[in-house]
């Protein structure tokens, strides 16, 4: 009995110990579950942050590519070379690739099916790539690349940025291909086949996913977490097959090194417990998989230690305190998650603001302008007698400000103009910056009442003509304005903006600093201009429509043929023979005058060789040299590759091309003409601004007196003295003198008496076709009897 009595306190102690252990175990179990739930909540929150950050960076990347497409489409052109140059200028001016370092390059792809009757088997050649690190790819047809065609097809069909399947870059790392369509001006059709024909081309870009992830996750806490990003393609399934062929990025690869990647245990895709988040971009789904790092120890792993060491109520209390700590940490974690969520929401708001606002001026951008016009239509739909007006504003001489005062000066002027626009129009006007130095104001007005609108535009033009001071220096610029209106009952926003742009184009053509209202006549002229431009490009491709006509040049001393000048003519298949005035201004806009020059000269050389083959040797052949061709980078190689010819070839340079820079490309190319054994002449001397100093610098072999100076010499003594002075300058400088526009024997006799050595004009012959020149050479009678 005593033994039993002695056991009671021991049993009681054991019971108390067991009770304490149970209590401690229960408390520790609850704490452990709270810890696991807290860690899971933290893990899920970090997964949300990771997905949100990747989605944000993708939106910024897509916005960059879309901005490039918008800048290119502004020109309304369909020529690949013009679009490529505009894209390059846009990327360089904005330095956009610096803000998106993951974009390896941006290119321009043309649509081979543009305007075709059938879009079957379209071609998508690459005509430009920036920066020029893969120039060997120029001309590559992307229709043979399934990875890229998936993005191109999606972009054309939806009008949004398309993303292709995973590709491997030359460096061995994975990347993705983006494509953004450039549609022809006007409404984009809804039918797929028609839309393909109306797609001029696409802005394309290659994104290195390793650089993208490093940049996107630079401020995300990824300690204790491994992640992978996979491309699921255009249709995500619940259990897709994931492997190295779909892997875009992984934290388990050292320094993002994918060159030795093989399908092994490093792939998180094989872990069934991986947490996943999906991000949709360009018709593709990117799946983000996350797991805790292998061997990562829980910071709350004291469960066993608490059970074993819990020997009393003190440990139970300590365990309770630990539970309180975990609860506090869970509360703190939730607070941090809420704070991070707020930061992400703020970031999304900023992205939305950037997508709809011009960051420099605070005005809207092109995207928000379209939205604003649509809102005006909906808000005023119940009111009759109203119209919507679009006022398109373009700055004059803005490029000179950028060139002389730098981008800081240009930015100052743009902000200044934005303030003027705000002040010039009513408060309810929506103002936007839609291009580099282009602005548009949209507002509701009374039907057919544009007087107030013109007055506001006049105030704007006047304010822009006033000089402003930047950095102590005066800045002078101007503005041209185009205005278009449409009734609310039939308004088409895109057509309204295009009409305002056409009116602006006419205003700048008429001399700048002007205000022009849109009219159907303007539209008809622009359409005719475009048709003529398309016809010129077609004729250049044909190669046989731009031909030389030849005007003989007569030696004053012998009366014999000195040589011929090759003059450009366009043998149009429908309109007949057209003079340069019918095509050169448009060709200058297209920047193809140099190509026409080359075609005419090469054809003229072939004619000279055929004439020599018939026994009629022409000693001198001269041809006009346009400024654009003189400034060509490959001018030297182009003249060295001309067909062989026994006659002396001379290039006539207009006097209006004033050569101030002795070291510039123009002077270098003039020297290359002489190095190639050819001569340089100054054309239309006396009509421009060349000086005697310029003559000595260029050192031409001959100069031609302008026909406007020659015409009145028989009637006016002062004109005879002026022409005599030019002839004397030629003699002093040992430069031959040709007088052009000679039409009467009296003019010819006076010029010969003055000492002019070569004459050219209708007195001797008009410009002759090849057949007419051959007949002229066969007759052999060159000087007129009155002149002889």
Tab-separated table of N, CA and C in Angstrom, residues 236-384:
chain	number	residue	atom	x	y	z
A	236	UNK	N	-3.596	27.209	-74.450
A	236	UNK	CA	-3.065	26.615	-73.228
A	236	UNK	C	-3.990	25.499	-72.757
A	237	UNK	N	-3.409	24.333	-72.422
A	237	UNK	CA	-4.204	23.230	-71.875
A	237	UNK	C	-3.891	23.086	-70.394
A	238	UNK	N	-4.742	22.324	-69.692
A	238	UNK	CA	-4.542	22.154	-68.259
A	238	UNK	C	-3.262	21.391	-67.951
A	239	UNK	N	-2.904	20.466	-68.816
A	239	UNK	CA	-1.705	19.657	-68.570
A	239	UNK	C	-0.836	19.624	-69.828
A	240	UNK	N	-0.268	20.781	-70.213
A	240	UNK	CA	0.549	20.798	-71.430
A	240	UNK	C	1.859	20.043	-71.223
A	241	UNK	N	2.448	19.611	-72.327
A	241	UNK	CA	3.756	18.944	-72.270
A	241	UNK	C	4.822	20.036	-72.252
A	242	UNK	N	5.510	20.157	-71.109
A	242	UNK	CA	6.512	21.202	-70.954
A	242	UNK	C	7.890	20.566	-70.944
A	243	UNK	N	8.803	21.164	-71.638
A	243	UNK	CA	10.182	20.664	-71.682
A	243	UNK	C	11.108	21.757	-72.146
A	244	UNK	N	12.310	21.383	-72.517
A	244	UNK	CA	13.289	22.394	-72.911
A	244	UNK	C	12.869	23.148	-74.159
A	245	UNK	N	12.044	22.491	-75.022
A	245	UNK	CA	11.653	23.161	-76.245
A	245	UNK	C	10.649	24.293	-76.002
A	246	UNK	N	10.024	24.342	-74.817
A	246	UNK	CA	9.092	25.429	-74.493
A	246	UNK	C	9.659	26.395	-73.472
A	247	UNK	N	10.847	26.124	-72.932
A	247	UNK	CA	11.413	26.913	-71.839
A	247	UNK	C	11.910	28.264	-72.337
A	248	UNK	N	11.424	29.354	-71.720
A	248	UNK	CA	11.850	30.710	-72.050
A	248	UNK	C	12.855	31.255	-71.042
A	249	UNK	N	12.736	30.876	-69.759
A	249	UNK	CA	13.644	31.380	-68.734
A	249	UNK	C	13.585	30.446	-67.533
A	250	UNK	N	14.718	30.373	-66.796
A	250	UNK	CA	14.775	29.522	-65.603
A	250	UNK	C	15.806	30.073	-64.640
A	251	UNK	N	15.454	30.088	-63.346
A	251	UNK	CA	16.394	30.541	-62.326
A	251	UNK	C	17.389	29.441	-61.948
A	252	UNK	N	17.174	28.227	-62.443
A	252	UNK	CA	18.061	27.124	-62.083
A	252	UNK	C	19.274	27.005	-62.999
A	253	UNK	N	19.332	27.875	-64.014
A	253	UNK	CA	20.471	27.844	-64.918
A	253	UNK	C	21.419	28.971	-64.556
A	254	UNK	N	22.704	28.659	-64.447
A	254	UNK	CA	23.688	29.656	-64.037
A	254	UNK	C	23.746	30.771	-65.058
A	255	UNK	N	23.558	31.992	-64.576
A	255	UNK	CA	23.659	33.198	-65.391
A	255	UNK	C	22.795	33.094	-66.657
A	256	UNK	N	21.659	32.448	-66.520
A	256	UNK	CA	20.755	32.293	-67.653
A	256	UNK	C	21.445	31.636	-68.856
A	257	UNK	N	22.294	30.654	-68.619
A	257	UNK	CA	23.045	29.995	-69.689
A	257	UNK	C	22.241	28.807	-70.210
A	258	UNK	N	21.734	28.920	-71.443
A	258	UNK	CA	20.879	27.881	-72.006
A	258	UNK	C	21.611	27.034	-73.061
A	259	UNK	N	22.910	27.268	-73.221
A	259	UNK	CA	23.606	26.606	-74.323
A	259	UNK	C	23.722	25.104	-74.114
A	260	UNK	N	23.877	24.653	-72.852
A	260	UNK	CA	24.038	23.225	-72.566
A	260	UNK	C	22.778	22.628	-71.961
A	261	UNK	N	21.640	23.244	-72.194
A	261	UNK	CA	20.407	22.803	-71.560
A	261	UNK	C	19.985	21.438	-72.100
A	262	UNK	N	19.605	20.529	-71.198
A	262	UNK	CA	19.106	19.210	-71.582
A	262	UNK	C	17.918	18.878	-70.677
A	263	UNK	N	17.011	18.046	-71.162
A	263	UNK	CA	15.816	17.725	-70.353
A	263	UNK	C	16.159	16.819	-69.184
A	264	UNK	N	16.422	17.398	-68.021
A	264	UNK	CA	16.761	16.604	-66.843
A	264	UNK	C	16.002	17.162	-65.638
A	265	UNK	N	16.456	16.773	-64.425
A	265	UNK	CA	15.720	17.107	-63.203
A	265	UNK	C	15.723	18.603	-62.901
A	266	UNK	N	16.491	19.393	-63.643
A	266	UNK	CA	16.494	20.825	-63.358
A	266	UNK	C	15.163	21.483	-63.730
A	267	UNK	N	14.368	20.861	-64.558
A	267	UNK	CA	13.115	21.461	-64.977
A	267	UNK	C	12.076	21.389	-63.863
A	268	UNK	N	11.532	22.527	-63.505
A	268	UNK	CA	10.475	22.576	-62.497
A	268	UNK	C	9.216	21.900	-63.018
A	269	UNK	N	9.085	21.831	-64.360
A	269	UNK	CA	7.872	21.264	-64.942
A	269	UNK	C	7.599	19.841	-64.462
A	270	UNK	N	8.652	19.151	-63.978
A	270	UNK	CA	8.443	17.772	-63.515
A	270	UNK	C	7.956	17.736	-62.072
A	271	UNK	N	7.921	18.858	-61.374
A	271	UNK	CA	7.497	18.875	-59.963
A	271	UNK	C	5.979	19.047	-59.887
A	272	UNK	N	5.265	18.078	-59.374
A	272	UNK	CA	3.792	18.181	-59.347
A	272	UNK	C	3.281	19.255	-58.411
A	273	UNK	N	4.113	19.687	-57.447
A	273	UNK	CA	3.658	20.680	-56.467
A	273	UNK	C	3.936	22.115	-56.898
A	274	UNK	N	4.399	22.311	-58.127
A	274	UNK	CA	4.757	23.657	-58.578
A	274	UNK	C	3.527	24.554	-58.634
A	275	UNK	N	3.706	25.793	-58.179
A	275	UNK	CA	2.655	26.795	-58.253
A	275	UNK	C	2.724	27.456	-59.625
A	276	UNK	N	1.602	27.689	-60.280
A	276	UNK	CA	1.630	28.228	-61.638
A	276	UNK	C	0.784	29.486	-61.746
A	277	UNK	N	1.270	30.393	-62.632
A	277	UNK	CA	0.545	31.606	-62.996
A	277	UNK	C	0.669	31.762	-64.509
A	278	UNK	N	-0.398	32.219	-65.183
A	278	UNK	CA	-0.389	32.374	-66.631
A	278	UNK	C	-0.471	33.848	-67.007
A	279	UNK	N	0.307	34.222	-68.028
A	279	UNK	CA	0.285	35.576	-68.573
A	279	UNK	C	0.024	35.456	-70.070
A	280	UNK	N	-0.960	36.186	-70.590
A	280	UNK	CA	-1.314	36.123	-72.011
A	280	UNK	C	-0.705	37.315	-72.737
A	281	UNK	N	-0.056	37.026	-73.899
A	281	UNK	CA	0.562	38.094	-74.699
A	281	UNK	C	0.553	37.679	-76.162
A	282	UNK	N	-0.032	38.505	-77.009
A	282	UNK	CA	0.029	38.302	-78.453
A	282	UNK	C	-0.484	36.959	-78.923
A	283	UNK	N	-1.556	36.437	-78.315
A	283	UNK	CA	-2.097	35.157	-78.734
A	283	UNK	C	-1.382	33.967	-78.140
A	284	UNK	N	-0.383	34.194	-77.299
A	284	UNK	CA	0.347	33.112	-76.656
A	284	UNK	C	0.151	33.187	-75.145
A	285	UNK	N	0.266	32.039	-74.487
A	285	UNK	CA	0.164	31.979	-73.027
A	285	UNK	C	1.533	31.592	-72.486
A	286	UNK	N	2.052	32.442	-71.618
A	286	UNK	CA	3.312	32.133	-70.914
A	286	UNK	C	2.948	31.626	-69.516
A	287	UNK	N	3.422	30.419	-69.194
A	287	UNK	CA	3.134	29.832	-67.882
A	287	UNK	C	4.346	29.988	-66.975
A	288	UNK	N	4.118	30.572	-65.812
A	288	UNK	CA	5.173	30.771	-64.807
A	288	UNK	C	4.997	29.694	-63.741
A	289	UNK	N	6.043	28.889	-63.508
A	289	UNK	CA	6.026	27.813	-62.507
A	289	UNK	C	6.993	28.171	-61.388
A	290	UNK	N	6.583	28.005	-60.140
A	290	UNK	CA	7.412	28.363	-58.997
A	290	UNK	C	7.400	27.226	-57.978
A	291	UNK	N	8.573	26.954	-57.373
A	291	UNK	CA	8.696	25.993	-56.256
A	291	UNK	C	9.717	26.552	-55.286
A	292	UNK	N	9.644	26.170	-53.994
A	292	UNK	CA	10.710	26.569	-53.065
A	292	UNK	C	12.035	25.959	-53.501
A	293	UNK	N	13.124	26.654	-53.243
A	293	UNK	CA	14.441	26.141	-53.611
A	293	UNK	C	14.708	24.810	-52.906
A	294	UNK	N	15.385	23.923	-53.619
A	294	UNK	CA	15.713	22.609	-53.065
A	294	UNK	C	16.573	22.769	-51.826
A	295	UNK	N	16.164	22.104	-50.710
A	295	UNK	CA	16.961	22.132	-49.473
A	295	UNK	C	16.744	23.378	-48.653
A	296	UNK	N	15.835	24.272	-49.108
A	296	UNK	CA	15.589	25.482	-48.324
A	296	UNK	C	14.881	25.125	-47.033
A	297	UNK	N	15.467	25.484	-45.946
A	297	UNK	CA	14.898	25.131	-44.627
A	297	UNK	C	13.877	26.159	-44.218
A	298	UNK	N	12.792	25.712	-43.642
A	298	UNK	CA	11.769	26.618	-43.118
A	298	UNK	C	12.322	27.398	-41.943
A	299	UNK	N	12.018	28.708	-41.962
A	299	UNK	CA	12.520	29.533	-40.859
A	299	UNK	C	11.755	29.288	-39.564
A	300	UNK	N	10.719	28.445	-39.651
A	300	UNK	CA	9.940	28.108	-38.448
A	300	UNK	C	9.924	26.592	-38.227
A	301	UNK	N	11.059	25.944	-38.318
A	301	UNK	CA	11.125	24.476	-38.231
A	301	UNK	C	11.401	23.967	-36.832
A	302	UNK	N	10.958	24.649	-35.815
A	302	UNK	CA	11.237	24.197	-34.440
A	302	UNK	C	10.145	23.347	-33.827
A	303	UNK	N	9.324	22.728	-34.655
A	303	UNK	CA	8.196	21.952	-34.129
A	303	UNK	C	8.669	20.790	-33.236
A	304	UNK	N	9.631	19.976	-33.722
A	304	UNK	CA	10.108	18.808	-32.950
A	304	UNK	C	10.811	19.253	-31.680
A	305	UNK	N	11.625	20.333	-31.824
A	305	UNK	CA	12.350	20.806	-30.649
A	305	UNK	C	11.381	21.261	-29.555
A	306	UNK	N	10.293	21.885	-29.946
A	306	UNK	CA	9.323	22.327	-28.954
A	306	UNK	C	8.666	21.132	-28.243
A	307	UNK	N	8.358	20.068	-29.033
A	307	UNK	CA	7.710	18.889	-28.445
A	307	UNK	C	8.633	18.220	-27.417
A	308	UNK	N	9.919	18.036	-27.858
A	308	UNK	CA	10.862	17.330	-26.970
A	308	UNK	C	11.211	18.184	-25.763
A	309	UNK	N	11.364	19.453	-25.928
A	309	UNK	CA	11.833	20.300	-24.830
A	309	UNK	C	10.741	20.854	-23.962
A	310	UNK	N	9.507	20.506	-24.299
A	310	UNK	CA	8.378	21.063	-23.532
A	310	UNK	C	8.208	20.225	-22.247
A	311	UNK	N	8.638	20.656	-21.139
A	311	UNK	CA	8.610	19.899	-19.870
A	311	UNK	C	7.746	20.564	-18.815
A	312	UNK	N	7.050	21.598	-19.233
A	312	UNK	CA	6.253	22.222	-18.172
A	312	UNK	C	5.405	23.344	-18.713
A	313	UNK	N	4.740	23.931	-17.777
A	313	UNK	CA	3.867	25.040	-18.173
A	313	UNK	C	4.652	26.231	-18.718
A	314	UNK	N	5.927	26.353	-18.308
A	314	UNK	CA	6.747	27.449	-18.843
A	314	UNK	C	6.919	27.305	-20.355
A	315	UNK	N	7.210	26.018	-20.756
A	315	UNK	CA	7.366	25.790	-22.185
A	315	UNK	C	6.037	25.968	-22.922
A	316	UNK	N	4.950	25.578	-22.255
A	316	UNK	CA	3.634	25.791	-22.871
A	316	UNK	C	3.387	27.283	-23.098
A	317	UNK	N	3.755	28.097	-22.075
A	317	UNK	CA	3.590	29.548	-22.219
A	317	UNK	C	4.479	30.093	-23.346
A	318	UNK	N	5.735	29.548	-23.365
A	318	UNK	CA	6.665	29.977	-24.420
A	318	UNK	C	6.117	29.625	-25.799
A	319	UNK	N	5.514	28.401	-25.875
A	319	UNK	CA	4.918	28.002	-27.144
A	319	UNK	C	3.775	28.933	-27.529
A	320	UNK	N	2.981	29.322	-26.491
A	320	UNK	CA	1.895	30.260	-26.760
A	320	UNK	C	2.408	31.599	-27.263
A	321	UNK	N	3.539	32.047	-26.671
A	321	UNK	CA	4.144	33.300	-27.136
A	321	UNK	C	4.599	33.187	-28.604
A	322	UNK	N	5.173	31.982	-28.912
A	322	UNK	CA	5.614	31.760	-30.297
A	322	UNK	C	4.420	31.812	-31.240
A	323	UNK	N	3.286	31.245	-30.782
A	323	UNK	CA	2.081	31.294	-31.616
A	323	UNK	C	1.670	32.737	-31.877
A	324	UNK	N	1.777	33.544	-30.830
A	324	UNK	CA	1.443	34.962	-30.988
A	324	UNK	C	2.365	35.629	-32.007
A	325	UNK	N	3.670	35.244	-31.915
A	325	UNK	CA	4.636	35.804	-32.872
A	325	UNK	C	4.244	35.460	-34.304
A	326	UNK	N	3.890	34.174	-34.529
A	326	UNK	CA	3.528	33.753	-35.873
A	326	UNK	C	2.286	34.477	-36.356
A	327	UNK	N	1.360	34.662	-35.449
A	327	UNK	CA	0.156	35.388	-35.825
A	327	UNK	C	0.489	36.821	-36.227
A	328	UNK	N	1.399	37.445	-35.471
A	328	UNK	CA	1.819	38.808	-35.801
A	328	UNK	C	2.500	38.860	-37.161
A	329	UNK	N	3.352	37.810	-37.397
A	329	UNK	CA	4.043	37.770	-38.688
A	329	UNK	C	3.055	37.607	-39.838
A	330	UNK	N	2.020	36.774	-39.606
A	330	UNK	CA	1.007	36.593	-40.641
A	330	UNK	C	0.293	37.912	-40.929
A	331	UNK	N	-0.010	38.660	-39.866
A	331	UNK	CA	-0.645	39.963	-40.046
A	331	UNK	C	0.275	40.906	-40.827
A	332	UNK	N	1.595	40.895	-40.446
A	332	UNK	CA	2.563	41.750	-41.134
A	332	UNK	C	2.686	41.356	-42.607
A	333	UNK	N	2.692	40.031	-42.868
A	333	UNK	CA	2.792	39.555	-44.247
A	333	UNK	C	1.610	40.045	-45.073
A	334	UNK	N	0.406	39.932	-44.483
A	334	UNK	CA	-0.769	40.401	-45.211
A	334	UNK	C	-0.664	41.887	-45.515
A	335	UNK	N	-0.122	42.649	-44.556
A	335	UNK	CA	0.047	44.083	-44.777
A	335	UNK	C	1.001	44.336	-45.943
A	336	UNK	N	2.089	43.542	-45.986
A	336	UNK	CA	3.055	43.707	-47.077
A	336	UNK	C	2.438	43.317	-48.422
A	337	UNK	N	1.641	42.245	-48.421
A	337	UNK	CA	0.968	41.837	-49.645
A	337	UNK	C	0.034	42.942	-50.133
A	338	UNK	N	-0.734	43.530	-49.194
A	338	UNK	CA	-1.644	44.616	-49.567
A	338	UNK	C	-0.865	45.806	-50.125
A	339	UNK	N	0.289	46.092	-49.493
A	339	UNK	CA	1.111	47.214	-49.957
A	339	UNK	C	1.643	46.949	-51.360
A	340	UNK	N	2.095	45.710	-51.596
A	340	UNK	CA	2.619	45.349	-52.916
A	340	UNK	C	1.516	45.400	-53.971
A	341	UNK	N	0.321	44.927	-53.584
A	341	UNK	CA	-0.807	44.988	-54.505
A	341	UNK	C	-1.127	46.430	-54.876
A	342	UNK	N	-1.059	47.314	-53.876
A	342	UNK	CA	-1.304	48.736	-54.154
A	342	UNK	C	-0.245	49.297	-55.096
A	343	UNK	N	1.035	48.897	-54.887
A	343	UNK	CA	2.106	49.358	-55.763
A	343	UNK	C	1.869	48.894	-57.200
A	344	UNK	N	1.419	47.635	-57.345
A	344	UNK	CA	1.168	47.119	-58.687
A	344	UNK	C	0.009	47.855	-59.343
A	345	UNK	N	-1.032	48.137	-58.564
A	345	UNK	CA	-2.156	48.884	-59.114
A	345	UNK	C	-1.726	50.274	-59.553
A	346	UNK	N	-0.849	50.899	-58.745
A	346	UNK	CA	-0.317	52.214	-59.120
A	346	UNK	C	0.494	52.119	-60.406
A	347	UNK	N	1.296	51.042	-60.512
A	347	UNK	CA	2.105	50.850	-61.722
A	347	UNK	C	1.212	50.672	-62.943
A	348	UNK	N	0.131	49.879	-62.796
A	348	UNK	CA	-0.789	49.688	-63.915
A	348	UNK	C	-1.437	51.008	-64.304
A	349	UNK	N	-1.774	51.849	-63.310
A	349	UNK	CA	-2.359	53.160	-63.604
A	349	UNK	C	-1.377	54.023	-64.383
A	350	UNK	N	-0.098	53.951	-63.990
A	350	UNK	CA	0.920	54.731	-64.704
A	350	UNK	C	1.070	54.245	-66.135
A	351	UNK	N	1.022	52.907	-66.329
A	351	UNK	CA	1.120	52.358	-67.688
A	351	UNK	C	-0.053	52.843	-68.535
A	352	UNK	N	-1.249	52.791	-67.945
A	352	UNK	CA	-2.428	53.262	-68.677
A	352	UNK	C	-2.298	54.736	-69.043
A	353	UNK	N	-1.737	55.520	-68.115
A	353	UNK	CA	-1.543	56.947	-68.394
A	353	UNK	C	-0.528	57.142	-69.505
A	354	UNK	N	0.590	56.377	-69.461
A	354	UNK	CA	1.604	56.477	-70.508
A	354	UNK	C	1.051	56.062	-71.854
A	355	UNK	N	0.127	55.090	-71.862
A	355	UNK	CA	-0.439	54.612	-73.117
A	355	UNK	C	-1.379	55.633	-73.746
A	356	UNK	N	-1.846	56.607	-72.970
A	356	UNK	CA	-2.822	57.563	-73.479
A	356	UNK	C	-2.354	59.006	-73.405
A	357	UNK	N	-1.131	59.254	-72.939
A	357	UNK	CA	-0.670	60.624	-72.748
A	357	UNK	C	0.752	60.783	-73.270
A	358	UNK	N	1.009	61.924	-73.895
A	358	UNK	CA	2.359	62.255	-74.330
A	358	UNK	C	3.150	62.758	-73.126
A	359	UNK	N	4.219	62.057	-72.788
A	359	UNK	CA	4.955	62.364	-71.562
A	359	UNK	C	5.647	63.714	-71.619
A	360	UNK	N	5.988	64.209	-72.804
A	360	UNK	CA	6.722	65.472	-72.904
A	360	UNK	C	5.813	66.676	-72.707
A	361	UNK	N	4.660	66.687	-73.370
A	361	UNK	CA	3.801	67.873	-73.363
A	361	UNK	C	2.606	67.759	-72.419
A	362	UNK	N	2.286	66.544	-71.967
A	362	UNK	CA	1.107	66.359	-71.134
A	362	UNK	C	-0.182	66.308	-71.922
A	363	UNK	N	-0.107	66.448	-73.258
A	363	UNK	CA	-1.291	66.317	-74.099
A	363	UNK	C	-1.607	64.837	-74.311
A	364	UNK	N	-2.730	64.557	-74.961
A	364	UNK	CA	-3.037	63.190	-75.332
A	364	UNK	C	-2.123	62.720	-76.443
A	365	UNK	N	-2.219	61.428	-76.779
A	365	UNK	CA	-1.468	60.898	-77.903
A	365	UNK	C	-2.444	60.439	-78.978
A	366	UNK	N	-1.926	59.816	-80.032
A	366	UNK	CA	-2.780	59.427	-81.152
A	366	UNK	C	-3.876	58.445	-80.709
A	367	UNK	N	-3.521	57.515	-79.830
A	367	UNK	CA	-4.502	56.523	-79.383
A	367	UNK	C	-5.646	57.198	-78.622
A	368	UNK	N	-5.288	58.066	-77.682
A	368	UNK	CA	-6.335	58.717	-76.888
A	368	UNK	C	-7.135	59.712	-77.719
A	369	UNK	N	-6.538	60.239	-78.815
A	369	UNK	CA	-7.286	61.150	-79.689
A	369	UNK	C	-8.464	60.424	-80.332
A	370	UNK	N	-8.209	59.209	-80.830
A	370	UNK	CA	-9.295	58.433	-81.444
A	370	UNK	C	-10.391	58.136	-80.426
A	371	UNK	N	-9.980	57.786	-79.216
A	371	UNK	CA	-10.957	57.510	-78.156
A	371	UNK	C	-11.764	58.764	-77.837
A	372	UNK	N	-11.085	59.915	-77.774
A	372	UNK	CA	-11.768	61.172	-77.442
A	372	UNK	C	-12.790	61.544	-78.513
A	373	UNK	N	-12.427	61.356	-79.790
A	373	UNK	CA	-13.379	61.677	-80.866
A	373	UNK	C	-14.606	60.773	-80.777
A	374	UNK	N	-14.368	59.492	-80.489
A	374	UNK	CA	-15.487	58.574	-80.354
A	374	UNK	C	-16.390	58.990	-79.187
A	375	UNK	N	-15.794	59.450	-78.097
A	375	UNK	CA	-16.583	59.928	-76.952
A	375	UNK	C	-17.388	61.161	-77.320
A	376	UNK	N	-16.809	62.062	-78.120
A	376	UNK	CA	-17.553	63.240	-78.570
A	376	UNK	C	-18.768	62.827	-79.399
A	377	UNK	N	-18.559	61.822	-80.262
A	377	UNK	CA	-19.672	61.361	-81.101
A	377	UNK	C	-20.802	60.821	-80.225
A	378	UNK	N	-20.442	59.991	-79.254
A	378	UNK	CA	-21.459	59.394	-78.384
A	378	UNK	C	-22.104	60.439	-77.481
A	379	UNK	N	-21.309	61.403	-77.000
A	379	UNK	CA	-21.851	62.397	-76.080
A	379	UNK	C	-22.734	63.421	-76.751
A	380	UNK	N	-22.568	63.630	-78.072
A	380	UNK	CA	-23.342	64.650	-78.777
A	380	UNK	C	-24.374	64.051	-79.726
A	381	UNK	N	-24.537	62.734	-79.672
A	381	UNK	CA	-25.406	62.066	-80.641
A	381	UNK	C	-26.854	62.557	-80.570
A	382	UNK	N	-27.292	63.056	-79.425
A	382	UNK	CA	-28.679	63.492	-79.255
A	382	UNK	C	-28.889	64.928	-79.721
A	383	UNK	N	-27.815	65.611	-80.119
A	383	UNK	CA	-27.910	67.029	-80.485
A	383	UNK	C	-27.780	67.177	-81.996
A	384	UNK	N	-28.746	67.837	-82.622
A	384	UNK	CA	-28.712	68.057	-84.070
A	384	UNK	C	-27.939	69.328	-84.382
